[in-house]
Amino acid sequence: MFIFIKSYLRIMSNEWMQLFFESKIPFYIYKLYKGDALIFKFYAKCKPLIIVFYGTVYIMKVFTNGESIFLAILTSNSIIDFGFNSCDSNYIYYKVVALENTYFIKFCWLDYINNFQYLSTVIKLLDLFRYTLHQYENSSYILSHKSTRYRVIQLLLFLCREFGILNNNYIIIPFELSQKTISYITGSNPITVNKIIRYLVNRLFIQYVVHKRILICYSSFFSYLQDNKVT
């Protein structure tokens, strides 16, 4: 099934869109506004794959008891592939949350296999898997610290490295980042995150524009990381 929306197509004119049109692979197009989420559970008939071709999301694994685990932050040219285990399907689901306006292509793996014509298309898909694996690996460093403070700091470092915009002696993280989101990603209490943000602001390491939820990291922040051997 195809969904044609003119305003989307202007943004999505890239090689992946061309590939799907030419190969006649059935697909869906999704747009998530910042803060919106998609929920994914076990699919018995069709294993879905999702290409993030514009935007940034973070992924949570959520258990029926309400607990959740942060998995990764993914950006453009990533692929979302949940290797669902039917034995766990009654106990977990996955939540994909947009950090900024984000566009997806969703398709069925079986349809892709049945319709691809050239080896190059498979290679392109493998490139997405490799890039996504790299993003999962980088994201895993956020939770590698036992200290909540260092988890928050590692998250800020990751965001600066992957998305930051350099401006003289500081780096701007170019999308809204609420303290509640920071607490979800780091697996921390929002009150604790608030104290850590205040500590970093008071030390003049960062500036947090509360109403716009924009983070600015100063050069002193990176000197602090180097002195404390946080990389």
PDB file of C-alpha atoms in Angstrom:
ATOM      1  CA  MET A   1       0.000   0.000   0.000  1.00  0.00           C
ATOM      2  CA  PHE A   2       1.310   3.447  -0.935  1.00  0.00           C
ATOM      3  CA  ILE A   3       0.615   6.733   0.783  1.00  0.00           C
ATOM      4  CA  PHE A   4       1.290   9.828  -1.303  1.00  0.00           C
ATOM      5  CA  ILE A   5       1.535  13.154   0.473  1.00  0.00           C
ATOM      6  CA  LYS A   6       2.958  15.994  -1.607  1.00  0.00           C
ATOM      7  CA  SER A   7       4.471  17.917   1.282  1.00  0.00           C
ATOM      8  CA  TYR A   8       6.340  14.790   2.403  1.00  0.00           C
ATOM      9  CA  LEU A   9       7.685  13.977  -1.044  1.00  0.00           C
ATOM     10  CA  ARG A  10       9.579  17.260  -1.284  1.00  0.00           C
ATOM     11  CA  ILE A  11      11.530  16.252   1.817  1.00  0.00           C
ATOM     12  CA  MET A  12      11.898  12.612   0.956  1.00  0.00           C
ATOM     13  CA  SER A  13      13.371  12.885  -2.548  1.00  0.00           C
ATOM     14  CA  ASN A  14      16.355  10.613  -2.062  1.00  0.00           C
ATOM     15  CA  GLU A  15      17.721   7.339  -3.327  1.00  0.00           C
ATOM     16  CA  TRP A  16      15.644   5.263  -0.910  1.00  0.00           C
ATOM     17  CA  MET A  17      12.372   6.728  -2.117  1.00  0.00           C
ATOM     18  CA  GLN A  18      13.458   6.139  -5.702  1.00  0.00           C
ATOM     19  CA  LEU A  19      14.393   2.547  -4.856  1.00  0.00           C
ATOM     20  CA  PHE A  20      10.993   1.775  -3.361  1.00  0.00           C
ATOM     21  CA  PHE A  21       9.087   3.339  -6.228  1.00  0.00           C
ATOM     22  CA  GLU A  22      11.132   1.582  -8.915  1.00  0.00           C
ATOM     23  CA  SER A  23      11.081  -1.827  -7.236  1.00  0.00           C
ATOM     24  CA  LYS A  24       7.352  -1.577  -6.389  1.00  0.00           C
ATOM     25  CA  ILE A  25       7.968  -2.606  -2.791  1.00  0.00           C
ATOM     26  CA  PRO A  26       4.867  -1.823  -0.672  1.00  0.00           C
ATOM     27  CA  PHE A  27       5.665   0.739   1.994  1.00  0.00           C
ATOM     28  CA  TYR A  28       4.186   3.239   4.418  1.00  0.00           C
ATOM     29  CA  ILE A  29       5.348   6.753   5.203  1.00  0.00           C
ATOM     30  CA  TYR A  30       5.220   8.141   8.726  1.00  0.00           C
ATOM     31  CA  LYS A  31       5.934  11.529  10.200  1.00  0.00           C
ATOM     32  CA  LEU A  32       6.486  12.003  13.917  1.00  0.00           C
ATOM     33  CA  TYR A  33       6.439  15.480  15.413  1.00  0.00           C
ATOM     34  CA  LYS A  34       8.971  16.099  18.177  1.00  0.00           C
ATOM     35  CA  GLY A  35       7.810  14.404  21.357  1.00  0.00           C
ATOM     36  CA  ASP A  36       5.511  11.979  19.531  1.00  0.00           C
ATOM     37  CA  ALA A  37       6.099   8.226  19.699  1.00  0.00           C
ATOM     38  CA  LEU A  38       5.509   4.994  17.779  1.00  0.00           C
ATOM     39  CA  ILE A  39       4.805   1.764  19.646  1.00  0.00           C
ATOM     40  CA  PHE A  40       5.925  -1.592  18.222  1.00  0.00           C
ATOM     41  CA  LYS A  41       4.944  -5.061  19.352  1.00  0.00           C
ATOM     42  CA  PHE A  42       5.473  -8.545  17.971  1.00  0.00           C
ATOM     43  CA  TYR A  43       4.312  -9.093  14.390  1.00  0.00           C
ATOM     44  CA  ALA A  44       3.448 -12.711  13.570  1.00  0.00           C
ATOM     45  CA  LYS A  45       2.844 -12.301   9.832  1.00  0.00           C
ATOM     46  CA  CYS A  46       5.298  -9.655   8.693  1.00  0.00           C
ATOM     47  CA  LYS A  47       8.632  -8.627  10.118  1.00  0.00           C
ATOM     48  CA  PRO A  48       8.679  -4.816   9.770  1.00  0.00           C
ATOM     49  CA  LEU A  49      11.758  -2.738   8.985  1.00  0.00           C
ATOM     50  CA  ILE A  50      11.835   1.032   9.337  1.00  0.00           C
ATOM     51  CA  ILE A  51      14.294   3.431   7.726  1.00  0.00           C
ATOM     52  CA  VAL A  52      14.816   6.754   9.487  1.00  0.00           C
ATOM     53  CA  PHE A  53      15.638   9.025   6.564  1.00  0.00           C
ATOM     54  CA  TYR A  54      15.214  12.383   8.267  1.00  0.00           C
ATOM     55  CA  GLY A  55      15.283  13.330  11.940  1.00  0.00           C
ATOM     56  CA  THR A  56      16.371  11.918  15.298  1.00  0.00           C
ATOM     57  CA  VAL A  57      14.712   9.442  17.664  1.00  0.00           C
ATOM     58  CA  TYR A  58      15.511   7.522  20.813  1.00  0.00           C
ATOM     59  CA  ILE A  59      14.321   3.979  21.463  1.00  0.00           C
ATOM     60  CA  MET A  60      13.090   2.504  24.740  1.00  0.00           C
ATOM     61  CA  LYS A  61      12.370  -1.130  25.567  1.00  0.00           C
ATOM     62  CA  VAL A  62       9.330  -1.095  27.859  1.00  0.00           C
ATOM     63  CA  PHE A  63       8.160  -3.905  30.139  1.00  0.00           C
ATOM     64  CA  THR A  64       4.567  -4.502  31.213  1.00  0.00           C
ATOM     65  CA  ASN A  65       5.486  -3.681  34.824  1.00  0.00           C
ATOM     66  CA  GLY A  66       6.254  -0.111  33.734  1.00  0.00           C
ATOM     67  CA  GLU A  67      10.047  -0.371  33.795  1.00  0.00           C
ATOM     68  CA  SER A  68      11.968   0.672  30.690  1.00  0.00           C
ATOM     69  CA  ILE A  69      15.487   0.442  29.276  1.00  0.00           C
ATOM     70  CA  PHE A  70      17.102   2.953  26.916  1.00  0.00           C
ATOM     71  CA  LEU A  71      18.469   1.255  23.785  1.00  0.00           C
ATOM     72  CA  ALA A  72      19.812   3.874  21.389  1.00  0.00           C
ATOM     73  CA  ILE A  73      19.616   7.289  19.786  1.00  0.00           C
ATOM     74  CA  LEU A  74      19.253   6.973  16.013  1.00  0.00           C
ATOM     75  CA  THR A  75      19.412   9.592  13.299  1.00  0.00           C
ATOM     76  CA  SER A  76      19.026   9.843   9.524  1.00  0.00           C
ATOM     77  CA  ASN A  77      20.035   6.782   7.460  1.00  0.00           C
ATOM     78  CA  SER A  78      19.460   4.409  10.360  1.00  0.00           C
ATOM     79  CA  ILE A  79      17.319   1.301  10.268  1.00  0.00           C
ATOM     80  CA  ILE A  80      15.012   0.116  13.036  1.00  0.00           C
ATOM     81  CA  ASP A  81      14.774  -3.662  13.169  1.00  0.00           C
ATOM     82  CA  PHE A  82      13.328  -5.218  16.284  1.00  0.00           C
ATOM     83  CA  GLY A  83      14.330  -8.879  16.421  1.00  0.00           C
ATOM     84  CA  PHE A  84      11.146  -9.788  18.225  1.00  0.00           C
ATOM     85  CA  ASN A  85      11.103 -13.006  20.192  1.00  0.00           C
ATOM     86  CA  SER A  86       7.547 -14.322  20.286  1.00  0.00           C
ATOM     87  CA  CYS A  87       8.221 -15.738  23.769  1.00  0.00           C
ATOM     88  CA  ASP A  88       8.716 -12.192  25.091  1.00  0.00           C
ATOM     89  CA  SER A  89       5.970 -10.536  23.058  1.00  0.00           C
ATOM     90  CA  ASN A  90       3.492 -10.525  25.957  1.00  0.00           C
ATOM     91  CA  TYR A  91       5.941  -8.795  28.300  1.00  0.00           C
ATOM     92  CA  ILE A  92       7.632  -6.065  26.274  1.00  0.00           C
ATOM     93  CA  TYR A  93       7.122  -3.484  23.584  1.00  0.00           C
ATOM     94  CA  TYR A  94       9.345  -0.885  21.958  1.00  0.00           C
ATOM     95  CA  LYS A  95       8.782   2.850  21.994  1.00  0.00           C
ATOM     96  CA  VAL A  96      10.373   5.109  19.362  1.00  0.00           C
ATOM     97  CA  VAL A  97      10.255   8.769  20.449  1.00  0.00           C
ATOM     98  CA  ALA A  98      11.079  11.713  18.170  1.00  0.00           C
ATOM     99  CA  LEU A  99      13.570  14.267  19.466  1.00  0.00           C
ATOM    100  CA  GLU A 100      12.736  16.415  16.431  1.00  0.00           C
ATOM    101  CA  ASN A 101      10.338  16.133  13.499  1.00  0.00           C
ATOM    102  CA  THR A 102      11.216  12.771  11.967  1.00  0.00           C
ATOM    103  CA  TYR A 103      10.231  10.872   8.816  1.00  0.00           C
ATOM    104  CA  PHE A 104      10.202   7.091   8.339  1.00  0.00           C
ATOM    105  CA  ILE A 105       9.702   4.512   5.630  1.00  0.00           C
ATOM    106  CA  LYS A 106       8.141   1.317   6.956  1.00  0.00           C
ATOM    107  CA  PHE A 107       8.125  -1.868   4.877  1.00  0.00           C
ATOM    108  CA  CYS A 108       7.996  -5.634   5.231  1.00  0.00           C
ATOM    109  CA  TRP A 109      11.267  -7.556   5.019  1.00  0.00           C
ATOM    110  CA  LEU A 110       9.624 -10.325   2.984  1.00  0.00           C
ATOM    111  CA  ASP A 111       8.325  -7.805   0.446  1.00  0.00           C
ATOM    112  CA  TYR A 112      11.817  -6.357   0.133  1.00  0.00           C
ATOM    113  CA  ILE A 113      13.338  -9.800  -0.525  1.00  0.00           C
ATOM    114  CA  ASN A 114      10.651 -10.681  -3.079  1.00  0.00           C
ATOM    115  CA  ASN A 115      10.978  -7.445  -5.041  1.00  0.00           C
ATOM    116  CA  PHE A 116      14.630  -6.423  -5.041  1.00  0.00           C
ATOM    117  CA  GLN A 117      16.305  -6.735  -8.421  1.00  0.00           C
ATOM    118  CA  TYR A 118      19.929  -5.821  -7.897  1.00  0.00           C
ATOM    119  CA  LEU A 119      22.587  -6.813  -5.423  1.00  0.00           C
ATOM    120  CA  SER A 120      23.382  -3.133  -4.916  1.00  0.00           C
ATOM    121  CA  THR A 121      20.053  -2.632  -3.121  1.00  0.00           C
ATOM    122  CA  VAL A 122      20.960  -5.302  -0.579  1.00  0.00           C
ATOM    123  CA  ILE A 123      24.375  -3.684  -0.096  1.00  0.00           C
ATOM    124  CA  LYS A 124      22.675  -0.343   0.598  1.00  0.00           C
ATOM    125  CA  LEU A 125      20.543  -1.994   3.253  1.00  0.00           C
ATOM    126  CA  LEU A 126      23.592  -3.628   4.821  1.00  0.00           C
ATOM    127  CA  ASP A 127      25.257  -0.210   4.962  1.00  0.00           C
ATOM    128  CA  LEU A 128      22.286   1.035   6.999  1.00  0.00           C
ATOM    129  CA  PHE A 129      22.620  -1.908   9.374  1.00  0.00           C
ATOM    130  CA  ARG A 130      26.339  -1.215   9.843  1.00  0.00           C
ATOM    131  CA  TYR A 131      25.738   2.479  10.502  1.00  0.00           C
ATOM    132  CA  THR A 132      22.911   1.677  12.926  1.00  0.00           C
ATOM    133  CA  LEU A 133      25.091  -0.803  14.801  1.00  0.00           C
ATOM    134  CA  HIS A 134      27.685   1.944  15.198  1.00  0.00           C
ATOM    135  CA  GLN A 135      25.016   4.239  16.679  1.00  0.00           C
ATOM    136  CA  TYR A 136      23.884   1.530  19.104  1.00  0.00           C
ATOM    137  CA  GLU A 137      27.497   1.063  20.188  1.00  0.00           C
ATOM    138  CA  ASN A 138      27.999   4.790  20.759  1.00  0.00           C
ATOM    139  CA  SER A 139      24.695   5.017  22.642  1.00  0.00           C
ATOM    140  CA  SER A 140      25.691   2.161  24.941  1.00  0.00           C
ATOM    141  CA  TYR A 141      28.446   4.297  26.489  1.00  0.00           C
ATOM    142  CA  ILE A 142      25.754   6.490  28.054  1.00  0.00           C
ATOM    143  CA  LEU A 143      24.676   3.677  30.390  1.00  0.00           C
ATOM    144  CA  SER A 144      28.198   2.350  30.976  1.00  0.00           C
ATOM    145  CA  HIS A 145      28.647   4.616  34.023  1.00  0.00           C
ATOM    146  CA  LYS A 146      27.256   3.701  37.444  1.00  0.00           C
ATOM    147  CA  SER A 147      27.119   7.354  38.479  1.00  0.00           C
ATOM    148  CA  THR A 148      24.000   9.233  37.366  1.00  0.00           C
ATOM    149  CA  ARG A 149      26.058  12.396  36.971  1.00  0.00           C
ATOM    150  CA  TYR A 150      28.421  10.723  34.539  1.00  0.00           C
ATOM    151  CA  ARG A 151      25.521   9.170  32.631  1.00  0.00           C
ATOM    152  CA  VAL A 152      24.074  12.636  32.081  1.00  0.00           C
ATOM    153  CA  ILE A 153      27.487  14.002  31.153  1.00  0.00           C
ATOM    154  CA  GLN A 154      28.089  11.117  28.747  1.00  0.00           C
ATOM    155  CA  LEU A 155      24.725  11.817  27.116  1.00  0.00           C
ATOM    156  CA  LEU A 156      25.646  15.481  26.636  1.00  0.00           C
ATOM    157  CA  LEU A 157      29.000  14.473  25.186  1.00  0.00           C
ATOM    158  CA  PHE A 158      27.293  12.051  22.792  1.00  0.00           C
ATOM    159  CA  LEU A 159      24.818  14.709  21.649  1.00  0.00           C
ATOM    160  CA  CYS A 160      27.577  17.274  21.122  1.00  0.00           C
ATOM    161  CA  ARG A 161      29.655  14.805  19.134  1.00  0.00           C
ATOM    162  CA  GLU A 162      26.812  13.490  16.972  1.00  0.00           C
ATOM    163  CA  PHE A 163      24.580  16.544  16.519  1.00  0.00           C
ATOM    164  CA  GLY A 164      26.284  19.601  18.003  1.00  0.00           C
ATOM    165  CA  ILE A 165      26.659  22.866  16.076  1.00  0.00           C
ATOM    166  CA  LEU A 166      29.972  24.600  16.790  1.00  0.00           C
ATOM    167  CA  ASN A 167      29.736  28.342  17.429  1.00  0.00           C
ATOM    168  CA  ASN A 168      32.921  30.057  18.633  1.00  0.00           C
ATOM    169  CA  ASN A 169      33.654  28.646  22.119  1.00  0.00           C
ATOM    170  CA  TYR A 170      30.485  26.627  22.610  1.00  0.00           C
ATOM    171  CA  ILE A 171      28.371  23.898  21.015  1.00  0.00           C
ATOM    172  CA  ILE A 172      24.593  24.036  20.618  1.00  0.00           C
ATOM    173  CA  ILE A 173      22.514  20.858  20.681  1.00  0.00           C
ATOM    174  CA  PRO A 174      20.064  21.698  17.876  1.00  0.00           C
ATOM    175  CA  PHE A 175      16.812  20.261  19.216  1.00  0.00           C
ATOM    176  CA  GLU A 176      14.679  20.469  22.330  1.00  0.00           C
ATOM    177  CA  LEU A 177      15.806  18.201  25.139  1.00  0.00           C
ATOM    178  CA  SER A 178      13.630  18.194  28.234  1.00  0.00           C
ATOM    179  CA  GLN A 179      14.987  17.079  31.587  1.00  0.00           C
ATOM    180  CA  LYS A 180      12.302  14.383  31.583  1.00  0.00           C
ATOM    181  CA  THR A 181      13.780  13.019  28.326  1.00  0.00           C
ATOM    182  CA  ILE A 182      17.249  13.087  29.855  1.00  0.00           C
ATOM    183  CA  SER A 183      15.925  11.098  32.814  1.00  0.00           C
ATOM    184  CA  TYR A 184      14.336   8.493  30.496  1.00  0.00           C
ATOM    185  CA  ILE A 185      17.528   8.006  28.498  1.00  0.00           C
ATOM    186  CA  THR A 186      19.849   7.845  31.500  1.00  0.00           C
ATOM    187  CA  GLY A 187      17.471   5.745  33.617  1.00  0.00           C
ATOM    188  CA  SER A 188      17.513   8.399  36.322  1.00  0.00           C
ATOM    189  CA  ASN A 189      15.079  10.205  38.564  1.00  0.00           C
ATOM    190  CA  PRO A 190      13.979  13.591  37.112  1.00  0.00           C
ATOM    191  CA  ILE A 191      14.782  15.297  40.426  1.00  0.00           C
ATOM    192  CA  THR A 192      18.339  13.938  40.297  1.00  0.00           C
ATOM    193  CA  VAL A 193      18.711  15.069  36.674  1.00  0.00           C
ATOM    194  CA  ASN A 194      17.520  18.538  37.645  1.00  0.00           C
ATOM    195  CA  LYS A 195      20.192  18.738  40.372  1.00  0.00           C
ATOM    196  CA  ILE A 196      22.901  17.623  37.929  1.00  0.00           C
ATOM    197  CA  ILE A 197      21.841  20.168  35.308  1.00  0.00           C
ATOM    198  CA  ARG A 198      21.864  22.906  37.961  1.00  0.00           C
ATOM    199  CA  TYR A 199      25.342  21.798  39.059  1.00  0.00           C
ATOM    200  CA  LEU A 200      26.667  21.996  35.482  1.00  0.00           C
ATOM    201  CA  VAL A 201      25.000  25.378  34.931  1.00  0.00           C
ATOM    202  CA  ASN A 202      26.418  26.788  38.192  1.00  0.00           C
ATOM    203  CA  ARG A 203      29.895  25.623  37.205  1.00  0.00           C
ATOM    204  CA  LEU A 204      29.454  27.485  33.886  1.00  0.00           C
ATOM    205  CA  PHE A 205      29.908  24.246  31.932  1.00  0.00           C
ATOM    206  CA  ILE A 206      26.563  24.455  30.169  1.00  0.00           C
ATOM    207  CA  GLN A 207      23.617  26.773  29.683  1.00  0.00           C
ATOM    208  CA  TYR A 208      20.113  25.330  29.762  1.00  0.00           C
ATOM    209  CA  VAL A 209      17.430  27.553  28.277  1.00  0.00           C
ATOM    210  CA  VAL A 210      14.463  26.249  30.264  1.00  0.00           C
ATOM    211  CA  HIS A 211      11.551  27.518  28.146  1.00  0.00           C
ATOM    212  CA  LYS A 212      13.140  26.423  24.863  1.00  0.00           C
ATOM    213  CA  ARG A 213      14.820  23.351  26.421  1.00  0.00           C
ATOM    214  CA  ILE A 214      18.001  24.070  24.475  1.00  0.00           C
ATOM    215  CA  LEU A 215      21.397  22.984  25.802  1.00  0.00           C
ATOM    216  CA  ILE A 216      24.596  24.886  25.128  1.00  0.00           C
ATOM    217  CA  CYS A 217      27.910  23.297  26.147  1.00  0.00           C
ATOM    218  CA  TYR A 218      30.874  25.641  26.673  1.00  0.00           C
ATOM    219  CA  SER A 219      34.562  24.902  26.144  1.00  0.00           C
ATOM    220  CA  SER A 220      34.963  24.687  29.938  1.00  0.00           C
ATOM    221  CA  PHE A 221      32.680  21.636  29.848  1.00  0.00           C
ATOM    222  CA  PHE A 222      35.092  19.770  27.576  1.00  0.00           C
ATOM    223  CA  SER A 223      38.059  20.812  29.717  1.00  0.00           C
ATOM    224  CA  TYR A 224      36.192  19.315  32.688  1.00  0.00           C
ATOM    225  CA  LEU A 225      35.667  16.076  30.740  1.00  0.00           C
ATOM    226  CA  GLN A 226      39.340  15.904  29.843  1.00  0.00           C
ATOM    227  CA  ASP A 227      40.453  16.545  33.423  1.00  0.00           C
ATOM    228  CA  ASN A 228      38.109  13.824  34.684  1.00  0.00           C
ATOM    229  CA  LYS A 229      38.999  11.456  31.808  1.00  0.00           C
ATOM    230  CA  VAL A 230      35.423  11.223  30.555  1.00  0.00           C
ATOM    231  CA  THR A 231      35.495  10.388  26.828  1.00  0.00           C
TER     232      THR A 231
END
